Structures are given as structure tokens and as C-alpha cells.
Short mmCIF file of C-alpha atoms in Angstrom, two decimals:
data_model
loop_
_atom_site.label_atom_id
_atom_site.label_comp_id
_atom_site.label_asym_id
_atom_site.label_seq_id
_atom_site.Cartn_x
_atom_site.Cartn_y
_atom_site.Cartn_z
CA UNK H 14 -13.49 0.33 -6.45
CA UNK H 15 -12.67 -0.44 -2.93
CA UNK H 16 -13.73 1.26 -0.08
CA UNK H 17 -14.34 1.05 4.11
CA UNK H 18 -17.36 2.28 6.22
CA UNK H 19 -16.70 2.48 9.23
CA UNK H 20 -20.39 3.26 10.77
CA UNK H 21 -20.67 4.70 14.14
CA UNK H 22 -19.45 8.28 13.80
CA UNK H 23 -19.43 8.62 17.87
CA UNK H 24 -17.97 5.66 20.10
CA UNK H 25 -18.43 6.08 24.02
CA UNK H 26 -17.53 3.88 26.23
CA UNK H 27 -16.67 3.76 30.34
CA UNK H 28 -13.24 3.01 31.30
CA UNK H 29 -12.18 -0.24 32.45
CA UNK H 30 -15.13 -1.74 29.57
CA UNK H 31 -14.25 -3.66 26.22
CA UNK H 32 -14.77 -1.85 23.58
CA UNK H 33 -15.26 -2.32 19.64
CA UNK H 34 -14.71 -0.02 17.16
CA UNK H 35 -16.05 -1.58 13.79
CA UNK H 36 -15.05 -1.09 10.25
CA UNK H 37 -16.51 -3.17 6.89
CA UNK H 38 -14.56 -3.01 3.83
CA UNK H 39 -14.87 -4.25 -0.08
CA UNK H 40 -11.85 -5.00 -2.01
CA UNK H 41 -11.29 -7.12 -5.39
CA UNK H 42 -9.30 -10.03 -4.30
CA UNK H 43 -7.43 -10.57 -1.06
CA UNK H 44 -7.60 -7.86 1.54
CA UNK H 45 -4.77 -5.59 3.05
CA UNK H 46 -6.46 -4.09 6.15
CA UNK H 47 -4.53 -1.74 8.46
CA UNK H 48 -6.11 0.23 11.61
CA UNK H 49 -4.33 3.65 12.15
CA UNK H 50 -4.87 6.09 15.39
CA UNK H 51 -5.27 9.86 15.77
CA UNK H 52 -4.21 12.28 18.26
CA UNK H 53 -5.09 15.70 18.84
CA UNK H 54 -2.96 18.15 16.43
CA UNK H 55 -1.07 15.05 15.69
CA UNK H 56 -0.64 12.62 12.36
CA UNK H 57 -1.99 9.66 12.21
CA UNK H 58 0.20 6.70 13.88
CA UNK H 59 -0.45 3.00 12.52
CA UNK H 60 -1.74 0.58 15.08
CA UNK H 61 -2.58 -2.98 13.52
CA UNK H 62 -2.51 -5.13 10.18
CA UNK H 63 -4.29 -7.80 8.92
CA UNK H 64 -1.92 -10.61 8.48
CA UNK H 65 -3.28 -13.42 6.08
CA UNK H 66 -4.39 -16.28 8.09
CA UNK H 67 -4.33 -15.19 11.51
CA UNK H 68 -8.14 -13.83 12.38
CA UNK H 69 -7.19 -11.96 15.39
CA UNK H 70 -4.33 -9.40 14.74
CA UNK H 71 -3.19 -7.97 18.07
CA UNK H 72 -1.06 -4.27 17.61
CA UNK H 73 0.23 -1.53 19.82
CA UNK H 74 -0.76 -0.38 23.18
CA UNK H 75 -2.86 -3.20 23.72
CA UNK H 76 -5.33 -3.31 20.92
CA UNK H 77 -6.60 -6.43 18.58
CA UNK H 78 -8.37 -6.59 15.84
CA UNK H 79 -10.74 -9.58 14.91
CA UNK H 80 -10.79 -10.50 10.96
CA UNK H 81 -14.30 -11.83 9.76
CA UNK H 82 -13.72 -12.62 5.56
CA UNK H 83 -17.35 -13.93 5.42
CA UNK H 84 -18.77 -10.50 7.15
CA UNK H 85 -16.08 -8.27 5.48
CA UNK H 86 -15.80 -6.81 9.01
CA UNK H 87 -12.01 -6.67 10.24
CA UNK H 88 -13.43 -4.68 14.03
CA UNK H 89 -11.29 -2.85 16.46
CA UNK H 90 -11.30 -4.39 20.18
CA UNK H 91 -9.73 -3.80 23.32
CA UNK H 92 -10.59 -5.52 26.30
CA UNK H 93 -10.07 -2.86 28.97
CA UNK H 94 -10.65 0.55 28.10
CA UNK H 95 -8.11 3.71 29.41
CA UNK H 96 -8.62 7.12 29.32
CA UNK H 97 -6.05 7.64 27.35
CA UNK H 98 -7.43 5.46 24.29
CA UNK H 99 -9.56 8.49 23.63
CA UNK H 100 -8.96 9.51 19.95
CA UNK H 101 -10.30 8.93 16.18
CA UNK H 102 -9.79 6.04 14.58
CA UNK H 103 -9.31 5.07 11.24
CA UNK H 104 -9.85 1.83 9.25
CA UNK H 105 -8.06 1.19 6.22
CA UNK H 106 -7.54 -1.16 2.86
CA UNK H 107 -5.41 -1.52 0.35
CA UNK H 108 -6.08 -3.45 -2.52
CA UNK H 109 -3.54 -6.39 -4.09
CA UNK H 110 -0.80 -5.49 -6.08
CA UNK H 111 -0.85 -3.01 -9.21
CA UNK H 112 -4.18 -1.44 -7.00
CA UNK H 113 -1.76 -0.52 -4.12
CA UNK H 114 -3.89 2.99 -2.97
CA UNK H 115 -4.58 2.89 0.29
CA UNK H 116 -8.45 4.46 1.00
CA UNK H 117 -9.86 5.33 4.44
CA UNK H 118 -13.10 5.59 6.19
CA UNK H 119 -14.41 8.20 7.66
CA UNK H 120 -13.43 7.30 10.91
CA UNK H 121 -14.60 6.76 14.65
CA UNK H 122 -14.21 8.96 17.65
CA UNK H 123 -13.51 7.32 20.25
CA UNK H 124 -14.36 8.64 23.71
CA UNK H 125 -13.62 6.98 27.15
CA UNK H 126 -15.26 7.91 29.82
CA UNK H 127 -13.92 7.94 33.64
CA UNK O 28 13.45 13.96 13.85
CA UNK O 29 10.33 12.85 12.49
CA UNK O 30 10.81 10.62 9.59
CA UNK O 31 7.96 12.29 7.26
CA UNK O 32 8.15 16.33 7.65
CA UNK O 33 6.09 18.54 6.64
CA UNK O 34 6.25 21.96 5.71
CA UNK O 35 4.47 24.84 6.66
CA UNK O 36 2.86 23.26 9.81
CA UNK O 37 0.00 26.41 9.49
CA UNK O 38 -0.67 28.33 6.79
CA UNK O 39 -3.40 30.66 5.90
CA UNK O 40 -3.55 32.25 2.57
CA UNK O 41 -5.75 34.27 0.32
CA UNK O 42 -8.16 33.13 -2.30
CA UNK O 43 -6.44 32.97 -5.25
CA UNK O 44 -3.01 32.69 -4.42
CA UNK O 45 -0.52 30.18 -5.13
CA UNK O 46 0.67 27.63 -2.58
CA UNK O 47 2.81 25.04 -1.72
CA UNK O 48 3.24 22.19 0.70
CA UNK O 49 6.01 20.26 1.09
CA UNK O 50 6.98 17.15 2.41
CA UNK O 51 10.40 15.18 3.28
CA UNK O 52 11.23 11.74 3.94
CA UNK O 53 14.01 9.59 5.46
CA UNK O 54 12.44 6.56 5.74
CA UNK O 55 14.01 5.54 2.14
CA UNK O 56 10.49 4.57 0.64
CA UNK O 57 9.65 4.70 -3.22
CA UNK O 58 5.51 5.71 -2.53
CA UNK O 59 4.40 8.97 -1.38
CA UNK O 60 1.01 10.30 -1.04
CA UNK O 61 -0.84 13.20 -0.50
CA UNK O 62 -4.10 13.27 1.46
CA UNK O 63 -6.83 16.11 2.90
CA UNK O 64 -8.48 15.52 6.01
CA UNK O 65 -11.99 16.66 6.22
CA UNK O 66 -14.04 16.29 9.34
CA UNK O 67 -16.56 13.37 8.68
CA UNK O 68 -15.16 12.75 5.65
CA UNK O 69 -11.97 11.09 6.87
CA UNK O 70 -8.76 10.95 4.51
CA UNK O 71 -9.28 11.46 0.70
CA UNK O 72 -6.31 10.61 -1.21
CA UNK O 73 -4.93 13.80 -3.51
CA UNK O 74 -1.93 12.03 -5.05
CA UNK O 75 0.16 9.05 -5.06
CA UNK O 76 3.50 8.82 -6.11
CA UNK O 77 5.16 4.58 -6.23
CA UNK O 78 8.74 6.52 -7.36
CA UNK O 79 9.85 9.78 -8.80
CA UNK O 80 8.74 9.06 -12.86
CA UNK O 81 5.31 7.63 -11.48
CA UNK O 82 2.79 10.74 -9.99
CA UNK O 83 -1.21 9.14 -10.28
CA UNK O 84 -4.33 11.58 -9.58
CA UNK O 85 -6.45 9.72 -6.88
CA UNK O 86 -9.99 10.52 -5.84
CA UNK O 87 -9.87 14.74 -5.49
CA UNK O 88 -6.86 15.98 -7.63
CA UNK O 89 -8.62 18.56 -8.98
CA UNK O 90 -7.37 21.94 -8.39
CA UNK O 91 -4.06 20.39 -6.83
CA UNK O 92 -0.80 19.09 -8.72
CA UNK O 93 1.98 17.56 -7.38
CA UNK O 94 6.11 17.03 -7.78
CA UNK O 95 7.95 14.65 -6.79
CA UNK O 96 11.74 16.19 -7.05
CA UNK O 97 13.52 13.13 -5.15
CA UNK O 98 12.99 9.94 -4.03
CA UNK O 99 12.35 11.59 -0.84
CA UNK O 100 10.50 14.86 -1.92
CA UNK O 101 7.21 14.99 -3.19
CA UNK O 102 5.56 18.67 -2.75
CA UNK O 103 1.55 19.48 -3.29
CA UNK O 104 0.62 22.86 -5.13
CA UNK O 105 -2.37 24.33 -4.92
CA UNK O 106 -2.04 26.81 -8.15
CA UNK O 107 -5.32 29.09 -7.16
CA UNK O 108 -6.34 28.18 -3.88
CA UNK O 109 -10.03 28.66 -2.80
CA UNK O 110 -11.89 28.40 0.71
CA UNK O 111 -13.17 25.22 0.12
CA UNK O 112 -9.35 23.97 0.03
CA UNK O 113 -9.18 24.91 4.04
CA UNK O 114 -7.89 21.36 5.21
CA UNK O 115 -5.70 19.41 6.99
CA UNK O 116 -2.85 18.35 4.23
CA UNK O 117 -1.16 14.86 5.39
CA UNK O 118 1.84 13.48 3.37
CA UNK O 119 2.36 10.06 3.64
CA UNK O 120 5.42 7.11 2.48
CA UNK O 121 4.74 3.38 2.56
CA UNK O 122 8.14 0.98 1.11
CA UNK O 123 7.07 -0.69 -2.38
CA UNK O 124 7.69 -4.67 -0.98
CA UNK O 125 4.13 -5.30 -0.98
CA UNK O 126 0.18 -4.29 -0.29
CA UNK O 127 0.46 -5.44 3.44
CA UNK O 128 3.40 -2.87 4.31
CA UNK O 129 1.53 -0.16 6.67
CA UNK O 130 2.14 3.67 5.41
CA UNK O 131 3.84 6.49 7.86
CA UNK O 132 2.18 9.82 7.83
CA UNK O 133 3.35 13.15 8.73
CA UNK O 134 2.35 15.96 11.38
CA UNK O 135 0.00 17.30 8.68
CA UNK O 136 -0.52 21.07 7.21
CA UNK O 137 -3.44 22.69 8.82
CA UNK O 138 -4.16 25.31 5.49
CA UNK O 139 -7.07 27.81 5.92
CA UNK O 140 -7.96 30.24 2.39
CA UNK O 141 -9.84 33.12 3.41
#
């Protein structure tokens, strides 16, 4: 069965700092790994996707994500933190085809402090 | 217009009572899912549907069912609901061209059973 752990319940980090948000997976066969964001009272909006053969993914609003097959890690990063990149994250996988669900972790909050 | 709606936005109902969400599409995609969001236990998936003859249970169907009336319908029923069903509901579509397509969610159903 696949599944993702992402393992810090509780991010915090000062603005204007890098910061990592990290997620492991397992998954029979090739990994589909996606990163999605979420807003108060709001759905969840996809940021990032693992794209086979490029180990550093880069997405919306200024996020990356760095792909490590031997670690099963794919890890949320963003150089400079904002404010306004306060919100939960969520790592997800999907496995390959005919085992298309797509499973979450539990996900990360992520808080930036001024 | 949002391209995944869902309807109600709130709802709180009694114990016992039957109740249905609904969701709408107009992205065009063949997969829709339907997942609970539980604090610290991130998304569990409900059900998956890859077109309208294909509905699959995933990891918590029980005491839910599901129809998918259209290609771009696909409603969740909870036929006796009970407090422990208090949730955020998310519907979700990805397209069917492959595992590495990302999935769109909707606004979510915030659902409280007294």
C-alpha cells in the first residue's frame, strides 16, 4: 500500500529564512509526487509535481521541491520565507497506472514568523 | 466560477438523518473523489470515481455511498449520519491521461452531526 509521512506536525520559521517542509513516501514502482497548499476556510490549491528526471521541481509562488529516490524524501523548500506562506501543507503520491489513488499525509503547518 | 463546486458549503444535521453532498465539475475530467479532512489526520480518501460506470470504496467508505450521475456529478450520502462524521467533505477531479496529472479540489463541506 502506499503511503506519505510527512513528520513535523508544527513548522516555524522567521521571515526572510529558508525553510523546508519534509515529506517521505513509499510507493510500488515509479513515484507520482505532488505538493498541495491550504488556506484558511479554503480548498486545497496544488503547488508542485515531481517530474521524472528533474530532482528539483520548482512550482508556484516561489516554492521548489528537491526529489531524493534513494531517501524516498521529495522535501518542500523555499529560500526566503513571507508571511504570507503561512498555511498547511500537504504531501502527496500517487501510485503508477491501474493504482491511480492519490493518498495524503497528514500534513505540516506552516507558520512564519515576522 | 470555481471549476469544482460544492454543495452545501455548511451544514449541520442531526444524528441519524440522511444527508447529501454534492459536487459539480467543469473541468471535463473522467476521476472524481471524495475525501474527509480530519485535523492531524490529513485527507482520507472516501471514494473514487475514474468515470461514471466505475465508483471504488477507498480507505473509510464505511457509512458513506456515493453517485456519480454525470461525467461531471458525483454526490456523497451519508444514509445515517453520526457525530463522528463531523468533517470537512472535499470533492476532488484529476483528467485520466496519466498518474502525474495533479487533482483540483473544491471549497470543501464543513458538516457537523450533533
Amino acid at each position: 500500500a502506499q503511503s506519505v509521512a510527512q513528520p513535523e506536525d508544527q513548522v516555524n520559521v522567521a521571515e526572510g529564512n529558508p525553510l523546508t517542509v519534509k515529506c517521505t513516501y513509499s510507493v510500488s514502482g515509479n513515484p507520482y509526487l505532488f505538493w498541495y497548499v491550504q488556506y484558511p476556510n479554503r480548498g486545497l490549491q496544488f503547488l508542485l509535481k515531481y517530474i521524472t528526471g528533474d530532482n528539483l521541481v520548482k512550482g508556484s509562488y516561489g516554492f521548489e521541491a528537491e526529489f531524493n529516490k534513494s531517501q524516498t524524501s521529495f522535501h518542500l523548500k523555499k529560500p526566503s520565507a513571507l508571511v504570507s506562506d503561512s498555511a498547511l501543507y500537504f504531501c502527496a503520491v500517487r501510485g503508477h497506472f491501474g493504482n491511480e489513488k492519490l493518498t495524503f499525509g497528514t500534513g505540516t503547518r506552516l507558520t512564519i514568523i515576522p | 466560477d470555481a471549476d469544482v463546486t460544492q454543495t452545501p458549503r455548511n451544514r449541520i444535521t442531526k444524528t441519524g438523518k440522511r444527508i447529501m453532498l454534492e459536487c459539480s465539475q467543469t473541468k471535463g475530467h473522467d476521476r472524481m473523489y471524495w475525501y474527509r479532512q480530519d485535523p492531524g489526520l490529513g485527507l482520507r480518501l472516501i471514494y473514487y470515481s475514474f468515470d461514471v460506470k466505475d465508483i471504488n470504496k477507498g480507505e473509510i467508505s464505511d457509512g458513506y455511498s456515493v453517485s456519480r450521475q454525470a461525467q461531471a456529478k458525483f454526490s456523497l450520502s451519508l444514509e445515517s449520519a453520526i457525530p463522528n462524521q463531523t468533517a470537512l467533505y472535499f470533492c476532488a477531479t484529476s483528467d485520466g491521461r496519466g498518474p502525474n496529472t495533479e487533482a483540483f479540489f473544491g471549497q470543501g463541506t464543513r458538516l457537523t452531526v450533533v
